[in-house]
DNA sequence: AACCTATGTGAATGATGATTCATGTTTCAT
DNA sequence: ATGAAACATGAATCATCATTCACATAGGTT
């Protein structure tokens, strides 16, 4: 039940191991990709380990060579997505002219990521009900980084004064719902239209006449 | 598997029935409340029918007297929540001075609802992975009503021109995340602070100097 | 070649838990 | 009071997996 025992001379007869050779790495990767596909299409509970291993083209037992169980694979997938998405965003936000521009570029990159990795995003959402701690960790990590950027922009006088913690979560929520509705469910509104609308909202608010 | 057979002279030996007497209504209600509690605390998959009936203080079989299965109870709970929440919001938004004021009052009422019915909100989120159609239906219904209000406000010149469909989902997303983080997970930021921040965001945007 | 470690295999195990159904009890209209 | 419809009961059924384990095979080192 505890973490991966990898130390020397352990008593454990067998447990999940980190692959030591290229062959092992490849197998583990095949299983992870298969898990992504199965969890994504079938859902965590519907997907069986046999589905995953059949899809990966390996024996049932091989799953347990690399993962301590179903949840473990799910967690790994979420961590992986966290890294990939953060990298993708960092790459796309670079070069923004101001904080709002960065937000909007970030939103576009986020929507693109969801569109291109729909399974991954579904898995992130479902992990909430499989291992809530992992879900919170994901957003807390994200939020931590995010809050700093907003604070710096506020310091610099780029943003109106206000509670950045709250804004932070509001912005993540926007992204989440826009992604779900317009990237995952139905791409019936062009990306540029979404971005334009959100740029305006973030720059000027909703109300017609300020003051 | 199909819907509740309630018509006259059906062949079905037995199926879920609508309660015909006060006793029946009471039992069904007890089961539904128990299901809410169990799904909410244990989660849909973890909660067993036996947990629900034990908590309700009725026999296992009674569950199937009123529901065709586990999913059916879940669906019913989500529908119930939709009605209750919509009523709560309508009540609290009445008397708003302008559209943004209505948004902000709606947000406050929404956060209060989540705070007071945390289980219900968890269930709504989990239904996404139990019966996605119900989840979409919930938000589509919400969105339909919402989009009309935004359009009217735009017509009236209260709101800046823009894609209200997009704004609509962005606003729902804000509400969702703010509720999850500040009403469900941790009430570490006072409601008034959240409201003040969001009022400012919706009235003026994020950027310090317009134009 | 001999040998050790990393990998790979899939039948068997063991729990779990949703759903059914045959039977008993209550309510109530007549 | 009495019979029928509603309602309530919970042991038994049935199917589904996650996980284990005893036994192969492959790769590379001496």
Short mmCIF file of C-alpha atoms (C1' of nucleotides) in Angstrom, two decimals:
data_model
loop_
_atom_site.label_atom_id
_atom_site.label_comp_id
_atom_site.label_asym_id
_atom_site.label_seq_id
_atom_site.Cartn_x
_atom_site.Cartn_y
_atom_site.Cartn_z
CA UNK A 1 0.00 0.00 0.00
CA UNK A 2 2.87 2.35 0.70
CA UNK A 3 5.13 3.84 -1.89
CA UNK A 4 7.22 2.02 -4.41
CA UNK A 5 9.86 0.00 -2.56
CA UNK A 6 12.95 0.45 -4.60
CA UNK A 7 15.67 0.42 -1.98
CA UNK A 8 18.35 -2.24 -1.78
CA UNK A 9 17.77 -5.57 -0.07
CA UNK A 10 14.06 -5.11 0.66
CA UNK A 11 12.04 -8.04 1.88
CA UNK A 12 9.13 -7.45 -0.48
CA UNK A 13 8.75 -10.48 -2.72
CA UNK A 14 7.51 -8.40 -5.59
CA UNK A 15 6.20 -4.95 -6.11
CA UNK A 16 5.96 -2.29 -8.71
CA UNK A 17 9.39 -1.55 -10.05
CA UNK A 18 10.91 1.25 -12.02
CA UNK A 19 12.01 -0.11 -15.37
CA UNK A 20 15.77 -0.70 -15.47
CA UNK A 21 16.17 -1.37 -19.14
CA UNK A 22 14.96 0.13 -22.40
CA UNK A 23 12.59 -2.80 -22.83
CA UNK A 24 11.03 -2.12 -19.45
CA UNK A 25 10.66 1.59 -20.08
CA UNK A 26 8.91 0.86 -23.34
CA UNK A 27 6.48 -1.57 -21.74
CA UNK A 28 5.67 0.78 -18.93
CA UNK A 29 5.05 3.54 -21.43
CA UNK A 30 2.80 1.31 -23.53
CA UNK A 31 0.75 0.52 -20.45
CA UNK A 32 0.48 4.17 -19.47
CA UNK A 33 -0.68 5.19 -22.93
CA UNK A 34 -3.21 2.35 -22.89
CA UNK A 35 -4.43 3.44 -19.47
CA UNK A 36 -4.90 6.96 -20.78
CA UNK A 37 -6.96 5.67 -23.66
CA UNK A 38 -9.06 3.33 -21.53
CA UNK A 39 -9.67 5.70 -18.62
CA UNK A 40 -10.44 8.42 -21.11
CA UNK A 41 -12.94 6.54 -23.22
CA UNK A 42 -14.42 4.13 -20.70
CA UNK A 43 -13.95 6.10 -17.51
CA UNK A 44 -11.95 5.01 -14.49
CA UNK A 45 -14.45 2.57 -13.04
CA UNK A 46 -15.61 1.09 -16.29
CA UNK A 47 -12.08 0.48 -17.51
CA UNK A 48 -10.64 -2.82 -16.30
CA UNK A 49 -7.00 -3.70 -15.90
CA UNK A 50 -7.60 -6.33 -18.55
CA UNK A 51 -8.81 -3.64 -20.94
CA UNK A 52 -5.64 -1.70 -20.36
CA UNK A 53 -3.27 -4.61 -20.80
CA UNK A 54 -5.16 -5.97 -23.81
CA UNK A 55 -4.95 -2.54 -25.41
CA UNK A 56 -1.27 -2.28 -24.55
CA UNK A 57 -0.64 -5.75 -25.94
CA UNK A 58 0.93 -7.10 -22.76
CA UNK A 59 -0.07 -9.67 -20.19
CA UNK A 60 -2.32 -8.82 -17.28
CA UNK A 61 0.42 -9.32 -14.75
CA UNK A 62 2.70 -6.83 -16.43
CA UNK A 63 0.48 -4.03 -15.26
CA UNK A 64 1.41 -4.83 -11.69
CA UNK A 65 5.07 -4.92 -12.58
CA UNK A 66 5.00 -1.16 -13.02
CA UNK A 67 2.04 0.11 -11.04
CA UNK A 68 0.86 -0.76 -7.57
CA UNK A 69 -2.72 -0.70 -8.77
CA UNK A 70 -5.34 1.07 -10.79
CA UNK A 71 -5.23 4.25 -8.72
CA UNK A 72 -1.49 4.43 -9.08
CA UNK A 73 -1.73 4.55 -12.85
CA UNK A 74 -4.36 7.25 -12.60
CA UNK A 75 -2.18 9.35 -10.35
CA UNK A 76 0.77 8.96 -12.66
CA UNK A 77 -1.33 10.10 -15.59
CA UNK A 78 -2.46 13.21 -13.75
CA UNK A 79 1.08 14.09 -12.75
CA UNK A 80 2.22 13.62 -16.30
CA UNK A 81 -0.53 15.90 -17.54
CA UNK A 82 0.38 18.53 -15.01
CA UNK A 83 3.94 18.65 -16.30
CA UNK A 84 2.99 18.65 -19.94
CA UNK A 85 0.33 21.29 -19.60
CA UNK A 86 2.50 23.59 -17.53
CA UNK A 87 5.27 23.29 -20.10
CA UNK A 88 2.84 23.98 -22.92
CA UNK A 89 1.48 27.06 -21.19
CA UNK A 90 4.87 28.45 -20.24
CA UNK A 91 5.96 28.11 -23.84
CA UNK A 92 2.90 29.92 -25.17
CA UNK A 93 2.70 32.69 -22.64
CA UNK A 94 6.28 33.76 -23.21
CA UNK A 95 6.38 37.04 -25.04
CA UNK A 96 3.14 38.45 -23.73
CA UNK A 97 3.02 42.22 -23.68
CA UNK A 98 1.11 42.61 -20.44
CA UNK A 99 -0.59 40.50 -17.79
CA UNK A 100 -3.97 40.39 -19.49
CA UNK A 101 -2.30 39.44 -22.72
CA UNK A 102 -0.57 36.64 -20.84
CA UNK A 103 -3.91 35.50 -19.45
CA UNK A 104 -5.48 35.43 -22.84
CA UNK A 105 -2.56 33.65 -24.46
CA UNK A 106 -2.63 31.18 -21.61
CA UNK A 107 -6.31 30.59 -22.16
CA UNK A 108 -5.80 29.93 -25.84
CA UNK A 109 -2.97 27.52 -25.14
CA UNK A 110 -5.10 25.80 -22.52
CA UNK A 111 -8.04 25.36 -24.88
CA UNK A 112 -5.73 23.99 -27.53
CA UNK A 113 -4.26 21.55 -25.06
CA UNK A 114 -7.67 20.27 -24.09
CA UNK A 115 -8.73 19.97 -27.69
CA UNK A 116 -5.61 17.95 -28.46
CA UNK A 117 -5.67 15.86 -25.27
CA UNK A 118 -9.33 15.36 -24.45
CA UNK A 119 -8.71 12.11 -22.56
CA UNK A 120 -6.13 13.70 -20.36
CA UNK A 121 -8.50 16.40 -19.32
CA UNK A 122 -11.29 13.97 -18.58
CA UNK A 123 -8.92 11.98 -16.43
CA UNK A 124 -7.92 15.03 -14.46
CA UNK A 125 -11.54 15.73 -13.71
CA UNK A 126 -12.33 12.18 -12.73
CA UNK A 127 -9.37 11.87 -10.40
CA UNK A 128 -11.33 14.18 -8.15
CA UNK A 129 -13.44 11.18 -7.21
CA UNK A 130 -10.68 8.62 -7.18
CA UNK A 131 -8.06 10.45 -5.15
CA UNK A 132 -9.14 13.94 -4.26
CA UNK A 133 -5.76 14.79 -2.78
CA UNK A 134 -4.16 14.49 -6.21
CA UNK A 135 -6.80 16.72 -7.71
CA UNK A 136 -6.31 19.41 -5.11
CA UNK A 137 -2.57 19.12 -5.40
CA UNK A 138 -2.86 19.72 -9.12
CA UNK A 139 -4.82 22.93 -8.72
CA UNK A 140 -2.92 24.11 -5.67
CA UNK A 141 0.34 23.79 -7.54
CA UNK A 142 -1.11 25.63 -10.46
CA UNK A 143 -2.60 28.27 -8.22
CA UNK A 144 0.59 28.91 -6.32
CA UNK A 145 2.49 29.77 -9.44
CA UNK A 146 -0.43 31.73 -10.78
CA UNK A 147 -0.97 33.84 -7.68
CA UNK A 148 2.63 35.00 -7.84
CA UNK A 149 2.24 36.23 -11.38
CA UNK A 150 -0.90 38.13 -10.52
CA UNK A 151 0.73 39.69 -7.46
CA UNK A 152 3.72 40.84 -9.43
CA UNK A 153 1.45 42.40 -12.02
CA UNK A 154 -0.49 44.15 -9.29
CA UNK A 155 2.72 45.45 -7.73
CA UNK A 156 3.75 46.72 -11.11
CA UNK A 157 0.50 48.64 -11.33
CA UNK A 158 -0.69 46.63 -14.28
CA UNK A 159 -3.73 45.24 -12.54
CA UNK A 160 -6.42 46.89 -10.45
CA UNK A 161 -5.96 46.24 -6.75
CA UNK A 162 -8.00 43.30 -5.53
CA UNK A 163 -7.79 39.85 -4.01
CA UNK A 164 -5.60 37.87 -6.37
CA UNK A 165 -6.33 34.60 -4.65
CA UNK A 166 -9.96 34.99 -5.58
CA UNK A 167 -9.21 36.20 -9.09
CA UNK A 168 -6.88 33.31 -9.50
CA UNK A 169 -9.57 30.72 -8.90
CA UNK A 170 -12.10 32.66 -10.90
CA UNK A 171 -9.74 32.61 -13.87
CA UNK A 172 -9.05 28.90 -13.51
CA UNK A 173 -12.78 28.31 -13.40
CA UNK A 174 -13.35 30.27 -16.57
CA UNK A 175 -10.71 28.26 -18.30
CA UNK A 176 -12.14 25.02 -17.05
CA UNK A 177 -15.68 25.68 -18.20
CA UNK A 178 -14.71 27.24 -21.50
CA UNK A 179 -12.54 24.23 -22.16
CA UNK A 180 -15.23 21.76 -21.22
CA UNK A 181 -17.92 23.44 -23.25
CA UNK A 182 -16.06 24.73 -26.29
CA UNK A 183 -13.12 22.37 -26.63
CA UNK A 184 -14.38 19.11 -25.18
CA UNK A 185 -18.12 19.09 -25.84
CA UNK A 186 -18.66 21.14 -28.91
CA UNK A 187 -16.34 23.27 -30.99
CA UNK A 188 -19.17 25.42 -32.30
CA UNK A 189 -17.57 28.75 -31.49
CA UNK A 190 -14.27 29.60 -33.17
CA UNK A 191 -11.29 29.97 -30.91
CA UNK A 192 -10.73 33.58 -31.98
CA UNK A 193 -14.24 34.53 -30.98
CA UNK A 194 -13.73 33.03 -27.54
CA UNK A 195 -10.41 34.74 -27.11
CA UNK A 196 -11.70 38.09 -28.28
CA UNK A 197 -14.63 37.93 -25.87
CA UNK A 198 -12.44 36.98 -22.95
CA UNK A 199 -9.85 39.59 -23.76
CA UNK A 200 -12.54 42.22 -23.64
CA UNK A 201 -14.00 40.83 -20.44
CA UNK A 202 -10.66 40.79 -18.68
CA UNK A 203 -9.67 44.24 -19.91
CA UNK A 204 -12.92 46.07 -19.40
CA UNK A 205 -15.36 43.92 -17.48
CA UNK A 206 -18.93 43.24 -18.48
CA UNK A 207 -20.57 46.57 -17.77
CA UNK A 208 -20.94 48.97 -20.65
CA UNK A 209 -20.11 52.26 -19.04
CA UNK A 210 -17.45 52.19 -16.44
CA UNK A 211 -18.32 54.47 -13.60
CA UNK B 1 -33.35 -0.63 -17.98
CA UNK B 2 -35.99 1.56 -19.57
CA UNK B 3 -38.03 4.16 -17.81
CA UNK B 4 -40.38 3.69 -14.95
CA UNK B 5 -43.33 1.63 -16.17
CA UNK B 6 -46.29 3.23 -14.58
CA UNK B 7 -49.01 2.74 -17.18
CA UNK B 8 -52.10 0.62 -16.57
CA UNK B 9 -52.06 -3.13 -17.08
CA UNK B 10 -48.36 -3.49 -17.78
CA UNK B 11 -46.82 -6.91 -17.90
CA UNK B 12 -43.84 -6.02 -15.76
CA UNK B 13 -43.84 -8.23 -12.68
CA UNK B 14 -42.32 -5.57 -10.54
CA UNK B 15 -40.55 -2.34 -11.08
CA UNK B 16 -39.90 0.95 -9.45
CA UNK B 17 -43.19 2.58 -8.55
CA UNK B 18 -44.26 6.06 -7.68
CA UNK B 19 -45.46 6.04 -4.10
CA UNK B 20 -49.27 6.04 -3.91
CA UNK B 21 -49.69 6.64 -0.22
CA UNK B 22 -48.25 8.92 2.41
CA UNK B 23 -46.27 6.03 3.82
CA UNK B 24 -44.72 5.35 0.44
CA UNK B 25 -43.82 8.98 -0.14
CA UNK B 26 -42.15 9.12 3.23
CA UNK B 27 -40.11 5.99 2.58
CA UNK B 28 -39.02 7.17 -0.83
CA UNK B 29 -37.98 10.48 0.65
CA UNK B 30 -36.02 8.78 3.43
CA UNK B 31 -34.17 6.73 0.85
CA UNK B 32 -33.40 9.78 -1.27
CA UNK B 33 -32.04 11.69 1.71
CA UNK B 34 -29.95 8.70 2.67
CA UNK B 35 -28.66 8.41 -0.88
CA UNK B 36 -27.68 12.06 -0.80
CA UNK B 37 -25.76 11.53 2.41
CA UNK B 38 -24.06 8.35 1.24
CA UNK B 39 -23.16 9.51 -2.27
CA UNK B 40 -22.00 12.77 -0.79
CA UNK B 41 -19.74 11.37 1.89
CA UNK B 42 -18.65 8.07 0.37
CA UNK B 43 -18.91 8.91 -3.31
CA UNK B 44 -21.08 7.18 -5.86
CA UNK B 45 -18.99 4.06 -6.34
CA UNK B 46 -18.00 3.61 -2.75
CA UNK B 47 -21.55 3.95 -1.51
CA UNK B 48 -23.44 0.66 -1.59
CA UNK B 49 -27.18 0.21 -1.80
CA UNK B 50 -26.91 -1.45 1.58
CA UNK B 51 -25.29 1.69 2.99
CA UNK B 52 -28.16 3.75 1.69
CA UNK B 53 -30.91 1.51 3.00
CA UNK B 54 -29.19 0.99 6.32
CA UNK B 55 -28.86 4.73 6.73
CA UNK B 56 -32.49 5.20 5.71
CA UNK B 57 -33.57 2.51 8.14
CA UNK B 58 -35.38 0.42 5.54
CA UNK B 59 -34.77 -2.97 4.00
CA UNK B 60 -32.49 -3.44 1.04
CA UNK B 61 -35.32 -4.37 -1.28
CA UNK B 62 -37.21 -1.17 -0.57
CA UNK B 63 -34.64 0.74 -2.55
CA UNK B 64 -35.72 -1.05 -5.70
CA UNK B 65 -39.35 -0.32 -4.92
CA UNK B 66 -38.75 3.31 -5.76
CA UNK B 67 -35.67 3.42 -7.95
CA UNK B 68 -34.68 1.29 -10.89
CA UNK B 69 -31.12 1.23 -9.66
CA UNK B 70 -28.25 3.21 -8.26
CA UNK B 71 -27.96 5.51 -11.26
CA UNK B 72 -31.62 6.33 -11.10
CA UNK B 73 -31.30 7.65 -7.56
CA UNK B 74 -28.29 9.71 -8.61
CA UNK B 75 -30.22 11.25 -11.49
CA UNK B 76 -33.14 12.07 -9.27
CA UNK B 77 -30.85 13.80 -6.81
CA UNK B 78 -29.33 15.94 -9.53
CA UNK B 79 -32.72 16.94 -10.89
CA UNK B 80 -33.83 17.83 -7.38
CA UNK B 81 -30.77 19.96 -6.89
CA UNK B 82 -31.36 21.75 -10.16
CA UNK B 83 -34.83 22.76 -9.08
CA UNK B 84 -33.80 23.83 -5.62
CA UNK B 85 -30.80 25.80 -6.72
CA UNK B 86 -32.68 27.59 -9.48
CA UNK B 87 -35.39 28.54 -7.02
CA UNK B 88 -32.82 29.76 -4.52
CA UNK B 89 -31.07 31.88 -7.12
CA UNK B 90 -34.26 33.37 -8.56
CA UNK B 91 -35.28 34.38 -5.07
CA UNK B 92 -31.98 36.07 -4.33
CA UNK B 93 -31.44 37.81 -7.62
CA UNK B 94 -34.81 39.53 -7.53
CA UNK B 95 -34.40 43.20 -6.85
CA UNK B 96 -31.01 43.60 -8.49
CA UNK B 97 -30.36 47.10 -9.77
CA UNK B 98 -28.49 46.11 -12.91
CA UNK B 99 -27.16 43.03 -14.66
CA UNK B 100 -23.81 43.01 -12.96
CA UNK B 101 -25.53 43.42 -9.64
CA UNK B 102 -27.68 40.43 -10.54
CA UNK B 103 -24.58 38.41 -11.40
CA UNK B 104 -22.96 39.24 -8.14
CA UNK B 105 -26.06 38.54 -6.09
CA UNK B 106 -26.42 35.29 -7.97
CA UNK B 107 -22.85 34.37 -7.17
CA UNK B 108 -23.35 35.05 -3.49
CA UNK B 109 -26.52 32.97 -3.42
CA UNK B 110 -24.72 30.20 -5.28
CA UNK B 111 -21.81 30.13 -2.85
CA UNK B 112 -24.24 30.07 0.06
CA UNK B 113 -26.11 27.19 -1.51
CA UNK B 114 -22.93 25.18 -1.93
CA UNK B 115 -21.84 25.95 1.59
CA UNK B 116 -25.20 24.75 2.90
CA UNK B 117 -25.53 21.75 0.59
CA UNK B 118 -22.02 20.49 0.07
CA UNK B 119 -23.15 16.93 -0.66
CA UNK B 120 -25.49 18.04 -3.35
CA UNK B 121 -22.78 19.88 -5.15
CA UNK B 122 -20.38 16.98 -4.97
CA UNK B 123 -23.05 14.75 -6.41
CA UNK B 124 -23.64 17.11 -9.31
CA UNK B 125 -19.98 16.97 -10.14
CA UNK B 126 -19.74 13.23 -9.88
CA UNK B 127 -22.76 12.60 -12.07
CA UNK B 128 -20.54 13.74 -14.88
CA UNK B 129 -18.90 10.33 -14.73
CA UNK B 130 -22.00 8.32 -13.99
CA UNK B 131 -24.38 9.73 -16.58
CA UNK B 132 -22.84 12.55 -18.55
CA UNK B 133 -26.10 13.37 -20.31
CA UNK B 134 -27.64 14.42 -17.01
CA UNK B 135 -24.67 16.61 -16.25
CA UNK B 136 -24.85 18.34 -19.60
CA UNK B 137 -28.57 18.72 -19.31
CA UNK B 138 -28.10 20.44 -16.00
CA UNK B 139 -25.72 23.03 -17.38
CA UNK B 140 -27.51 23.42 -20.69
CA UNK B 141 -30.74 24.20 -18.88
CA UNK B 142 -28.94 26.65 -16.71
CA UNK B 143 -27.15 28.18 -19.66
CA UNK B 144 -30.28 28.61 -21.74
CA UNK B 145 -31.94 30.71 -19.11
CA UNK B 146 -28.73 32.57 -18.43
CA UNK B 147 -27.99 33.45 -22.03
CA UNK B 148 -31.39 35.10 -22.34
CA UNK B 149 -30.73 37.35 -19.39
CA UNK B 150 -27.36 38.40 -20.76
CA UNK B 151 -28.84 39.09 -24.19
CA UNK B 152 -31.57 41.24 -22.78
CA UNK B 153 -29.04 43.20 -20.80
CA UNK B 154 -26.92 43.67 -23.90
CA UNK B 155 -29.96 44.84 -25.87
CA UNK B 156 -30.71 47.29 -23.13
CA UNK B 157 -27.22 48.67 -23.47
CA UNK B 158 -26.26 47.60 -19.98
CA UNK B 159 -23.48 45.29 -21.11
CA UNK B 160 -20.67 45.74 -23.55
CA UNK B 161 -21.27 43.98 -26.83
CA UNK B 162 -19.73 40.52 -26.97
CA UNK B 163 -20.46 36.84 -27.30
CA UNK B 164 -22.86 36.09 -24.47
CA UNK B 165 -22.66 32.37 -25.01
CA UNK B 166 -18.99 32.52 -24.17
CA UNK B 167 -19.47 34.91 -21.28
CA UNK B 168 -22.18 32.67 -20.00
CA UNK B 169 -19.93 29.67 -19.64
CA UNK B 170 -17.09 31.77 -18.34
CA UNK B 171 -19.36 33.05 -15.58
CA UNK B 172 -20.58 29.57 -14.71
CA UNK B 173 -16.99 28.44 -14.54
CA UNK B 174 -16.06 31.23 -12.17
CA UNK B 175 -18.92 30.29 -9.94
CA UNK B 176 -17.99 26.66 -10.02
CA UNK B 177 -14.38 27.13 -9.07
CA UNK B 178 -15.03 29.81 -6.49
CA UNK B 179 -17.60 27.52 -4.93
CA UNK B 180 -15.32 24.54 -4.94
CA UNK B 181 -12.35 26.37 -3.51
CA UNK B 182 -13.94 28.85 -1.10
CA UNK B 183 -17.18 27.18 -0.08
CA UNK B 184 -16.43 23.48 -0.34
CA UNK B 185 -12.73 23.12 0.36
CA UNK B 186 -11.82 25.98 2.61
CA UNK B 187 -13.75 28.98 3.82
CA UNK B 188 -10.62 30.99 4.41
CA UNK B 189 -11.74 34.07 2.51
CA UNK B 190 -14.82 35.89 3.75
CA UNK B 191 -17.78 35.92 1.43
CA UNK B 192 -17.80 39.74 1.25
CA UNK B 193 -14.22 39.79 0.07
CA UNK B 194 -15.02 37.34 -2.71
CA UNK B 195 -18.06 39.30 -3.75
CA UNK B 196 -16.25 42.62 -3.70
CA UNK B 197 -13.47 41.25 -5.86
CA UNK B 198 -15.83 39.71 -8.36
CA UNK B 199 -17.99 42.80 -8.51
CA UNK B 200 -14.95 44.83 -9.41
CA UNK B 201 -13.79 42.26 -11.95
CA UNK B 202 -17.15 42.15 -13.69
CA UNK B 203 -17.59 45.92 -13.67
CA UNK B 204 -14.12 46.98 -14.67
CA UNK B 205 -12.08 43.97 -15.71
CA UNK B 206 -8.63 43.14 -14.46
CA UNK B 207 -6.52 45.78 -16.18
CA UNK B 208 -5.73 48.89 -14.25
CA UNK B 209 -6.11 51.56 -16.89
CA UNK B 210 -8.82 51.06 -19.41
CA UNK B 211 -7.71 52.12 -22.79
"C1'" DA C 1 28.57 -21.63 -21.54
"C1'" DA C 2 26.78 -20.51 -17.02
"C1'" DC C 3 24.18 -17.49 -14.44
"C1'" DC C 4 21.79 -13.67 -12.56
"C1'" DT C 5 18.55 -10.11 -12.96
"C1'" DA C 6 14.94 -7.82 -15.26
"C1'" DT C 7 10.81 -8.85 -17.67
"C1'" DG C 8 6.81 -11.12 -19.03
"C1'" DT C 9 2.78 -14.41 -18.42
"C1'" DG C 10 -2.24 -15.58 -17.41
"C1'" DA C 11 -4.88 -18.97 -14.67
"C1'" DA C 12 -6.58 -18.93 -10.07
"C1'" DT C 13 -8.12 -16.44 -6.03
"C1'" DG C 14 -11.09 -13.81 -3.25
"C1'" DA C 15 -14.11 -9.97 -2.50
"C1'" DT C 16 -17.42 -7.24 -3.41
"C1'" DG C 17 -21.89 -5.62 -4.26
"C1'" DA C 18 -25.87 -4.74 -7.45
"C1'" DT C 19 -30.12 -6.78 -8.31
"C1'" DT C 20 -33.95 -10.27 -7.89
"C1'" DC C 21 -37.78 -12.48 -5.85
"C1'" DA C 22 -40.64 -15.19 -2.89
"C1'" DT C 23 -42.83 -14.05 1.04
"C1'" DG C 24 -44.77 -11.24 4.88
"C1'" DT C 25 -47.18 -6.93 6.60
"C1'" DT C 26 -49.94 -2.65 6.43
"C1'" DT C 27 -53.42 0.38 4.67
"C1'" DC C 28 -57.78 1.49 3.18
"C1'" DA C 29 -61.95 1.50 0.29
"C1'" DT C 30 -66.20 -0.79 0.41
"C1'" DA D 1 -64.75 -6.89 8.54
"C1'" DT D 2 -62.33 -8.26 4.50
"C1'" DG D 3 -59.96 -8.51 0.33
"C1'" DA D 4 -56.91 -6.31 -2.73
"C1'" DA D 5 -53.43 -3.07 -3.63
"C1'" DA D 6 -49.35 -0.97 -1.60
"C1'" DC D 7 -45.61 -1.48 0.81
"C1'" DA D 8 -41.67 -3.82 3.19
"C1'" DT D 9 -38.27 -7.49 3.82
"C1'" DG D 10 -33.50 -9.66 3.35
"C1'" DA D 11 -31.45 -14.12 2.01
"C1'" DA D 12 -29.87 -15.86 -2.21
"C1'" DT D 13 -28.13 -15.13 -6.88
"C1'" DC D 14 -24.93 -13.82 -10.26
"C1'" DA D 15 -21.44 -11.38 -12.36
"C1'" DT D 16 -17.66 -8.67 -12.24
"C1'" DC D 17 -12.93 -7.48 -11.41
"C1'" DA D 18 -8.66 -6.23 -8.92
"C1'" DT D 19 -4.89 -8.49 -7.37
"C1'" DT D 20 -1.66 -12.42 -6.54
"C1'" DC D 21 1.64 -15.83 -7.64
"C1'" DA D 22 4.21 -19.62 -9.40
"C1'" DC D 23 6.28 -20.20 -13.36
"C1'" DA D 24 8.57 -18.71 -18.17
"C1'" DT D 25 11.73 -16.04 -21.16
"C1'" DA D 26 15.09 -12.47 -22.54
"C1'" DG D 27 19.40 -9.76 -22.07
"C1'" DG D 28 23.61 -9.11 -20.80
"C1'" DT D 29 27.82 -10.05 -17.88
"C1'" DT D 30 31.65 -12.99 -16.43
#
